Structure formats: structure tokens, C-alpha cells
XYZ file of C-alpha atoms in Angstrom:
463
model
C -0.534 -5.974 -31.156
C -0.924 -2.265 -31.858
C 0.991 -0.039 -29.457
C 0.353 3.579 -28.521
C 3.894 4.668 -27.400
C 2.339 7.409 -25.192
C 0.241 4.983 -23.195
C 1.047 1.935 -21.056
C -0.159 -1.411 -22.352
C -3.116 -2.159 -19.968
C -2.672 -5.058 -17.484
C -5.558 -7.453 -16.896
C -7.129 -7.618 -13.413
C -9.932 -9.527 -11.771
C -13.267 -7.829 -11.879
C -13.764 -5.865 -8.710
C -17.103 -7.504 -7.762
C -15.523 -10.912 -8.222
C -12.259 -10.269 -6.530
C -13.912 -8.731 -3.473
C -15.223 -12.255 -2.659
C -11.906 -14.178 -2.931
C -8.160 -14.016 -1.958
C -6.890 -14.763 -5.409
C -4.353 -12.249 -6.923
C -6.002 -9.113 -8.277
C -3.528 -8.256 -11.011
C -3.100 -10.952 -13.639
C 0.132 -9.682 -15.125
C 1.381 -9.318 -18.723
C 1.412 -12.023 -21.366
C 4.661 -12.375 -23.263
C 3.237 -10.418 -26.199
C 2.036 -7.583 -23.982
C 5.371 -7.465 -22.215
C 7.316 -7.137 -25.462
C 4.844 -4.373 -26.630
C 5.254 -2.457 -23.358
C 9.005 -2.894 -23.473
C 9.011 -1.542 -27.051
C 7.797 1.861 -25.603
C 11.157 2.409 -23.879
C 13.316 5.015 -25.566
C 16.466 3.489 -24.013
C 17.789 6.753 -22.567
C 21.548 7.215 -22.313
C 21.264 8.838 -19.076
C 18.643 6.493 -17.465
C 16.836 8.420 -14.747
C 14.798 5.292 -13.937
C 17.816 3.603 -12.317
C 18.420 6.617 -10.077
C 14.898 5.976 -8.696
C 15.600 2.342 -7.881
C 16.817 1.758 -4.339
C 18.600 -1.480 -5.455
C 19.963 0.078 -8.772
C 18.588 -2.571 -11.187
C 19.869 -2.019 -14.698
C 16.328 -1.161 -15.936
C 17.153 -0.171 -19.540
C 19.156 -3.370 -19.866
C 16.538 -5.735 -18.734
C 13.753 -3.917 -20.681
C 15.874 -4.193 -23.880
C 16.173 -7.862 -23.430
C 12.391 -8.170 -23.037
C 11.872 -6.251 -26.274
C 14.313 -8.646 -27.871
C 12.292 -11.640 -26.605
C 15.227 -12.883 -24.468
C 13.507 -13.244 -21.083
C 16.293 -15.277 -19.566
C 18.831 -12.575 -20.247
C 16.455 -10.059 -18.729
C 16.113 -12.145 -15.553
C 19.941 -12.470 -15.225
C 20.232 -8.761 -15.393
C 17.575 -8.154 -12.752
C 18.963 -10.803 -10.431
C 22.312 -9.230 -10.414
C 20.796 -6.525 -8.274
C 17.556 -7.909 -6.754
C 16.897 -11.060 -4.742
C 13.144 -10.663 -4.900
C 12.082 -9.528 -8.336
C 8.694 -11.241 -8.311
C 7.863 -9.529 -5.055
C 9.181 -6.083 -6.095
C 7.199 -6.270 -9.371
C 4.077 -6.639 -7.269
C 4.477 -4.411 -4.217
C 7.048 -1.710 -4.893
C 5.782 1.932 -5.251
C 7.182 2.203 -8.788
C 5.174 5.286 -9.443
C 7.250 7.283 -6.977
C 10.493 5.645 -7.743
C 11.742 4.136 -11.082
C 8.582 4.999 -13.049
C 8.324 8.308 -11.379
C 11.631 9.362 -13.083
C 10.971 7.711 -16.391
C 11.507 10.129 -19.261
C 8.750 8.633 -21.349
C 6.433 9.783 -18.534
C 7.138 13.506 -19.148
C 4.900 13.701 -22.237
C 2.984 10.422 -21.917
C 2.729 7.518 -19.479
C 5.802 6.024 -17.905
C 7.049 2.576 -18.877
C 5.344 -0.175 -16.730
C 8.739 -1.057 -15.267
C 7.139 -2.917 -12.255
C 4.877 -5.043 -14.415
C 7.741 -5.934 -16.660
C 9.893 -6.965 -13.692
C 6.964 -9.056 -12.492
C 6.584 -10.662 -15.898
C 10.321 -11.490 -16.176
C 10.451 -12.975 -12.677
C 7.380 -14.951 -13.167
C 8.627 -16.339 -16.522
C 11.938 -17.336 -14.926
C 10.069 -19.193 -12.077
C 7.822 -21.071 -14.435
C 10.768 -22.021 -16.676
C 13.047 -23.141 -13.778
C 15.670 -20.294 -14.247
C 17.596 -19.657 -11.005
C 20.091 -16.870 -9.907
C 23.680 -17.881 -10.126
C 26.232 -18.086 -7.328
C 29.334 -16.169 -8.438
C 32.019 -16.712 -5.846
C 33.740 -19.701 -4.231
C 33.339 -20.205 -0.477
C 35.592 -17.787 1.537
C 35.368 -19.560 4.877
C 33.709 -16.701 6.726
C 30.361 -16.955 8.550
C 27.727 -14.256 8.711
C 24.464 -14.394 10.798
C 21.347 -12.546 9.405
C 18.565 -11.822 11.838
C 15.177 -11.677 10.198
C 14.088 -13.293 6.860
C 12.170 -10.326 5.561
C 13.095 -8.386 2.504
C 16.195 -6.710 4.190
C 17.504 -9.989 5.549
C 16.878 -11.987 2.448
C 18.577 -9.427 0.272
C 21.592 -9.094 2.569
C 21.876 -12.852 2.735
C 21.602 -13.365 -0.999
C 24.271 -10.740 -1.772
C 26.644 -12.119 0.809
C 26.179 -15.723 -0.432
C 26.994 -14.609 -4.039
C 30.296 -13.273 -2.587
C 31.191 -16.667 -1.027
C 30.101 -16.211 2.577
C 28.566 -18.844 4.707
C 25.262 -17.247 5.658
C 22.605 -18.386 8.156
C 19.320 -16.525 8.596
C 17.604 -16.699 11.945
C 13.855 -16.208 11.837
C 11.575 -15.810 14.921
C 8.477 -17.054 13.352
C 7.711 -20.656 12.100
C 7.920 -19.601 8.392
C 10.410 -17.483 6.537
C 9.575 -14.344 4.736
C 8.955 -11.734 7.411
C 6.487 -9.045 6.382
C 6.104 -10.766 2.885
C 4.279 -13.677 4.581
C 2.512 -12.025 7.554
C 1.875 -8.488 6.386
C 0.917 -8.444 2.757
C -2.300 -10.193 1.835
C -2.527 -13.160 -0.633
C -4.545 -11.072 -3.074
C -1.492 -8.747 -3.582
C 1.346 -11.219 -3.014
C 0.610 -14.963 -3.365
C 2.623 -16.883 -0.661
C 3.194 -20.354 -2.150
C 3.320 -19.376 -5.749
C 5.665 -16.321 -5.358
C 7.133 -15.667 -1.896
C 8.115 -19.309 -1.192
C 9.722 -19.635 -4.607
C 11.711 -16.445 -4.140
C 12.988 -17.769 -0.748
C 14.014 -21.096 -2.444
C 16.026 -19.042 -4.833
C 17.910 -17.437 -1.970
C 18.478 -20.843 -0.382
C 19.738 -22.163 -3.721
C 22.651 -19.737 -3.376
C 23.561 -21.667 -0.235
C 21.860 -19.609 2.426
C 20.526 -21.574 5.392
C 17.353 -20.511 7.247
C 16.617 -21.531 10.916
C 13.062 -20.715 11.969
C 11.644 -20.466 15.497
C 14.812 -18.699 16.777
C 14.005 -15.539 18.824
C 17.242 -13.520 18.918
C 17.218 -12.021 22.488
C 15.624 -15.188 24.010
C 16.836 -18.299 22.101
C 20.326 -16.718 21.752
C 21.690 -13.260 21.481
C 23.772 -11.262 19.073
C 26.734 -11.458 21.479
C 26.388 -15.227 21.742
C 26.285 -15.659 17.952
C 29.588 -13.801 17.632
C 31.392 -15.093 20.778
C 30.180 -18.585 21.100
C 28.942 -19.676 17.593
C 31.805 -18.332 15.460
C 29.861 -15.798 13.348
C 32.324 -13.239 11.954
C 29.655 -10.574 11.459
C 25.831 -10.084 12.021
C 23.232 -8.260 10.065
C 20.028 -7.187 11.899
C 17.075 -7.036 9.632
C 14.354 -7.780 12.238
C 11.815 -5.265 10.970
C 9.385 -3.313 13.018
C 6.591 -5.364 14.275
C 5.435 -3.498 17.364
C 2.113 -1.875 16.666
C 1.147 1.666 17.658
C -2.205 2.654 19.124
C -3.995 6.013 19.619
C -4.418 5.852 23.413
C -8.072 6.850 23.247
C -10.735 5.556 25.727
C -12.112 2.137 24.891
C -9.083 1.001 22.910
C -8.952 -2.129 25.131
C -12.406 -3.244 24.070
C -13.068 -6.652 22.616
C -12.983 -6.318 18.843
C -10.112 -3.980 18.655
C -7.091 -5.223 16.731
C -3.768 -3.922 15.508
C -3.494 -4.252 11.722
C -0.390 -6.458 12.428
C -2.329 -9.043 14.433
C -5.316 -9.017 12.022
C -3.135 -9.416 8.915
C -0.886 -12.061 10.511
C -3.918 -14.154 11.453
C -5.188 -14.030 7.857
C -1.880 -14.060 5.863
C 0.490 -16.238 7.740
C -1.933 -18.470 9.573
C -4.554 -18.623 6.759
C -7.471 -17.605 8.921
C -9.394 -16.597 5.797
C -9.599 -20.241 4.910
C -12.528 -21.999 6.619
C -10.372 -25.103 7.103
C -7.924 -23.169 9.249
C -7.812 -23.562 13.033
C -6.802 -19.868 13.463
C -9.744 -17.689 14.746
C -10.346 -14.337 13.327
C -12.955 -11.691 13.905
C -15.327 -11.730 10.994
C -16.977 -8.434 11.708
C -20.170 -7.276 9.976
C -19.049 -3.562 10.015
C -15.282 -2.703 10.412
C -13.567 0.540 10.836
C -9.853 0.666 9.798
C -8.054 3.659 11.310
C -5.151 4.906 9.154
C -4.415 5.677 5.494
C -1.261 3.728 4.484
C -0.720 0.636 2.471
C -1.280 -1.540 5.612
C -4.588 0.091 6.306
C -5.675 -0.684 2.721
C -4.469 -4.248 3.160
C -6.469 -4.642 6.360
C -9.559 -3.013 4.907
C -9.547 -5.155 1.784
C -8.999 -8.304 3.894
C -11.950 -7.482 6.143
C -14.095 -6.777 3.009
C -13.236 -10.214 1.754
C -14.302 -11.729 4.990
C -17.741 -10.306 4.458
C -17.727 -6.940 6.249
C -18.845 -3.476 5.244
C -15.582 -1.594 5.707
C -14.767 2.129 6.546
C -11.382 3.661 6.186
C -11.198 6.408 8.905
C -8.409 8.818 8.098
C -7.823 12.339 9.584
C -6.618 14.107 6.403
C -7.975 14.324 2.865
C -7.471 11.887 0.015
C -4.516 14.030 -1.364
C -2.639 13.194 1.848
C -3.297 9.520 1.896
C 0.155 7.706 2.216
C -1.043 4.560 0.519
C -0.175 3.896 -3.054
C -2.665 5.386 -5.587
C -3.152 1.924 -6.989
C -4.088 0.450 -3.664
C -6.606 3.245 -2.894
C -8.093 2.770 -6.449
C -8.448 -0.932 -5.790
C -9.980 -0.437 -2.409
C -12.610 1.943 -3.734
C -13.433 -0.273 -6.738
C -14.021 -3.215 -4.387
C -16.496 -1.120 -2.193
C -14.406 0.165 0.809
C -15.944 3.392 2.149
C -13.613 6.253 2.856
C -14.421 8.478 5.840
C -11.795 11.225 5.219
C -11.019 14.290 7.444
C -12.305 12.087 10.272
C -10.524 11.267 13.502
C -11.537 8.838 16.277
C -11.995 10.186 19.768
C -13.118 7.091 21.581
C -14.262 3.532 21.058
C -17.697 2.655 22.413
C -18.420 -0.787 23.933
C -21.456 -2.650 25.121
C -22.041 -3.892 28.713
C -20.004 -7.111 27.874
C -16.946 -5.086 26.667
C -17.481 -5.657 22.960
C -17.126 -2.856 20.351
C -20.452 -1.269 19.325
C -19.140 1.954 17.674
C -16.388 4.433 17.098
C -16.907 8.081 18.077
C -15.244 10.519 15.687
C -14.920 14.203 15.018
C -14.645 15.991 11.647
C -11.316 17.631 10.786
C -10.135 20.394 8.506
C -6.702 21.027 7.080
C -4.603 23.912 8.578
C -0.910 24.900 8.185
C 1.682 22.192 7.087
C 3.387 20.290 9.926
C 6.948 18.946 10.070
C 6.168 16.286 7.435
C 5.155 18.931 4.874
C 1.454 17.758 4.984
C -1.265 20.112 6.179
C -1.972 19.701 9.888
C -5.568 18.334 10.659
C -7.520 20.511 13.001
C -10.775 19.514 14.845
C -14.009 21.156 13.813
C -15.778 22.007 17.093
C -19.122 20.367 17.654
C -18.879 18.009 14.760
C -18.712 14.728 16.755
C -20.597 11.774 15.429
C -20.670 7.892 15.725
C -19.987 5.186 13.196
C -21.755 1.971 14.236
C -19.049 -0.842 14.000
C -18.356 -4.139 15.750
C -14.658 -4.270 14.852
C -11.882 -1.587 14.831
C -8.516 -2.180 13.308
C -5.741 0.229 14.257
C -3.198 0.804 11.368
C -1.170 3.596 12.790
C 2.422 2.389 11.962
C 4.802 0.207 13.862
C 8.202 0.431 15.682
C 11.020 -2.085 16.308
C 10.582 -4.584 18.988
C 13.299 -3.673 21.683
C 14.179 -7.340 22.463
C 17.324 -7.398 20.278
C 18.668 -3.899 21.206
C 18.120 -4.547 24.841
C 20.054 -7.734 24.802
C 23.069 -6.660 22.714
C 25.939 -4.920 24.458
C 27.043 -1.602 22.979
C 24.260 -1.315 20.366
C 23.072 2.322 20.154
C 19.368 3.099 19.579
C 17.605 6.434 19.060
C 14.573 7.953 20.726
C 12.224 5.997 18.520
C 13.824 2.767 19.670
C 15.372 2.195 16.239
C 18.911 0.897 15.799
C 21.323 3.647 14.822
C 23.100 2.537 11.657
C 24.890 4.349 8.755
C 22.704 4.696 5.626
C 25.654 3.842 3.177
C 26.909 0.607 4.832
C 24.496 -0.189 7.717
C 27.314 0.090 10.300
C 26.086 0.160 13.903
C 27.977 1.308 17.031
C 28.953 -2.413 17.699
C 32.019 -3.811 15.873
C 30.965 -6.301 13.285
C 27.237 -5.701 13.694
C 25.295 -4.110 10.787
C 21.602 -3.297 10.486
C 19.031 -2.087 8.065
C 15.386 -1.923 7.015
C 12.492 -1.141 9.323
C 14.656 -2.019 12.433
C 16.564 1.130 11.586
C 14.120 3.478 9.796
C 10.824 2.371 11.338
C 8.087 1.047 9.117
C 8.839 1.669 5.373
C 8.617 -0.139 2.097
C 9.768 -3.445 0.851
C 12.097 -1.988 -1.705
C 13.733 0.405 0.848
C 14.341 -2.546 3.134
C 15.902 -4.426 0.206
C 18.172 -1.350 -0.450
C 19.272 -1.407 3.217
C 20.007 -5.122 2.993
C 22.265 -4.557 -0.039
C 23.940 -1.720 1.848
C 24.506 -4.017 4.854
C 26.016 -6.714 2.548
C 28.419 -4.202 1.138
C 29.414 -3.017 4.642
C 29.983 -6.471 5.937
C 31.983 -7.437 2.864
C 34.199 -4.458 3.276
C 34.574 -5.112 7.075
C 35.499 -8.748 6.671
C 37.834 -8.066 3.649
C 39.784 -5.544 5.724
C 39.725 -7.420 9.036
């Protein structure tokens, strides 16, 4: 295979017209030959900037070199030293703004496809039965991890490798957190990828108990005082949706993106054999411009709707990954940019019949550095829709913080914890991921999980 060292080896994808009608994975990944060719583009920098862009500090030049050498097992072992979820990260991490964004090859050409190579290695390991290795003997100390999303799984995996007896407590009936309820099947297959990654964490000795709602079934204090856990890591995520507070928002046919995606992803409502109901709208408006908004829009499209993304800034300010916006456009999602909803219109029976909007223009930058959207007077108009999905971000559920003595939270209801070790105001309790930062990315949650594991290990080693 001929390689242009300045350009990425293209990765195959489903045709947009075909994939818009199914829930099968969009990206088909590299073959072994394609992966080796892409890895051969790496110049193996002595001062690898790509590693500085990785929140979990994977030895990227090391694993890429092993791919180039045709030793995929060695590549997997290098990745799994740092990452508990490589097949997930290879699919959903924003590599373009992290590892690949710092790739030296990308200065005069295209960056190395680090994410696609990580995905290839993880998929190869899974298909060939290669598992991560436990590295330490049991040390007799128990740690409870709350939440089985990326932060919790990462923290649990790292602690298990150090010899701790780790139990994850998950509120839902299935482990995986946002990986199973939030990210659609066409981006992240549940049985083929997520379930197998969770099995790898369990293979390290981690136990997972589902249907345990911390704050109701038991509390953090009871775990430590009555059940003998020496430390606790809170990685419960941010599952409480935000709304605009505009008139008509309580109408029938208005969803949070969380509910809409959970019905589809976790409870398989997209499958006609499922008993889970879901609104199959004919014309859907998704309010928001992040990755979750793209996920909701592309899900609604696959359920047969004409779909509009309604976002109050321009395309340059869309917070979603460029790849996700590109895929959504290819599939036929309509983007109504510089547009902001003012009210939701309903019929006499309370069902959505439209969303009233106003045109916006960009003014001076706000605190986030993005130009502030300003209303254009007299530009009101209506989009006729029967379903509205609000994708405006999420915040942590206050159940855990309100039932834990001495646990400090901030004004956004997030748990206060140190960035380097995840230490909270309560002795022996650590936290990380969206429960601390508010809604963020999978890889940042994983980085927080690693920090929490390091903090707990230091705490229990010195206790």
C-alpha cells in the first residue's frame, strides 16, 4: 500500500445515505495493513508532544511503533498500562484537540490518526482474546467506587492493578454509565465494544453491583462506617438535564437529550422489538450544538424524522467535534444557526406543534471567549415541529452530596475536589469526572479517574 506521509490513511465509513437508516457503526476502522501504513507516518519524536495532549498519558509513540512493527499485542499492552477503555477512547475521544492536536507531523501535513490506531489495537486485542494484566497481589484494603462510567471504571481498574479489593456501585440496571445510556450505538457499539471493555475491568478482579442508588439504597457514610470500605471514589457523573425555562417547555413532545438518548441507547427503543416507548417525530428540533445534540439529532434522523439543529451561535462556535458535525450534515441534519428559541407552541391537547425562534448575530466575546449572541429585533419566525429535544448540558444529581456528611459542593452543585488527586473535603472520599467538573468528555473523566486512584493509593499507603 502506497503511503503519502503528509496525509492520513483514509478510514472507511458506511455510505451516508445507508447509515442514516440504520444504527450500525458509522466508522469501519482500519485493516491491519492500513494501520501499519498509518503508523509508518509517525516520525517518533524524542520530545513527544502528543503524550502531553493525552489526559491519561498513554505512551503514544511506543504503541504506534509496535503497530508499525506488526506487534499488535505489544501495542495493546503499552496502551492498557494507562487506559482501561482503549476501544472506547479510540472511537469517541476528541483526538483532534488533544493528542493529534499536538502531533508534530500535523504542522506541515496531517496529524497521525492516533485515535484510529488506538481503536484498531483495542479491537484486535478483543478479537484475539488479549486481556489487560493484573500487576499486584491483594493488599487487603477495600475501596468503593460510585458510578460505572468512564471515571469509575478507570479508577477501579487502576486500583485493582495495585491490589485493592474494589466494588463499583451502579444506580442503573446495566454498567457503563454514559457509555451505555448517552452515546448512540452507531458511534459506540454496546455489546461488541462497551460490554467487552467492562469485562476487561472485571477480569482485574473488580466487582460491579447494579441497581444500587447511593443516597437511597445506602450512603457514602454507611459504606465507610458499616460496610468496611477504607476509601470511596465518587464518579457518579452529571445526569441532571438543564432546560431553557421558556414558555411551552412542559408541552407533550419535549424531551431532554438525556431521556431521549437513554430510551434509545440503554433501553433499545430504536429496536421495534423493544417494549420501551419513544417519540418517533416526523419533524424534530434539537436545541444545542454539542456532541450530545449531534447524537440526539442523528438518532432522531434514524428514527425517520426531518431533523433541525437549532443553535444560537455560528458554525465556528459549535462545541461539537468537527467529525460529528460533518457526519450529521452528510446524513441530512439541517442546521439552523444563529437561531434561538423563544417559546414552544402547542395545540389544544398540549402537544408540540412548533418552536418560535429569533435570529441572532454575534457581538463581543463573553466570559467563555466566544462572541456573545445578540437578538436581531423583529426577526421572529416559527419552525413547524412535533418534537423538541433540549440538549443544553447537564449538572450532577444532588442526591449523593446531600446525603454525605462533610462533603463540600460549589455553586453549580458539583463536588469540590482537587484536580491532581481528586481529594474532597471528607477524609477518605475522592471524586472526579462530571460529578466534579460538570458535563465534559469521556477522556477527561478517565483522567480524573486515574487521578482519584492515585490519590486513594497515596492516602491508604500513608494511613
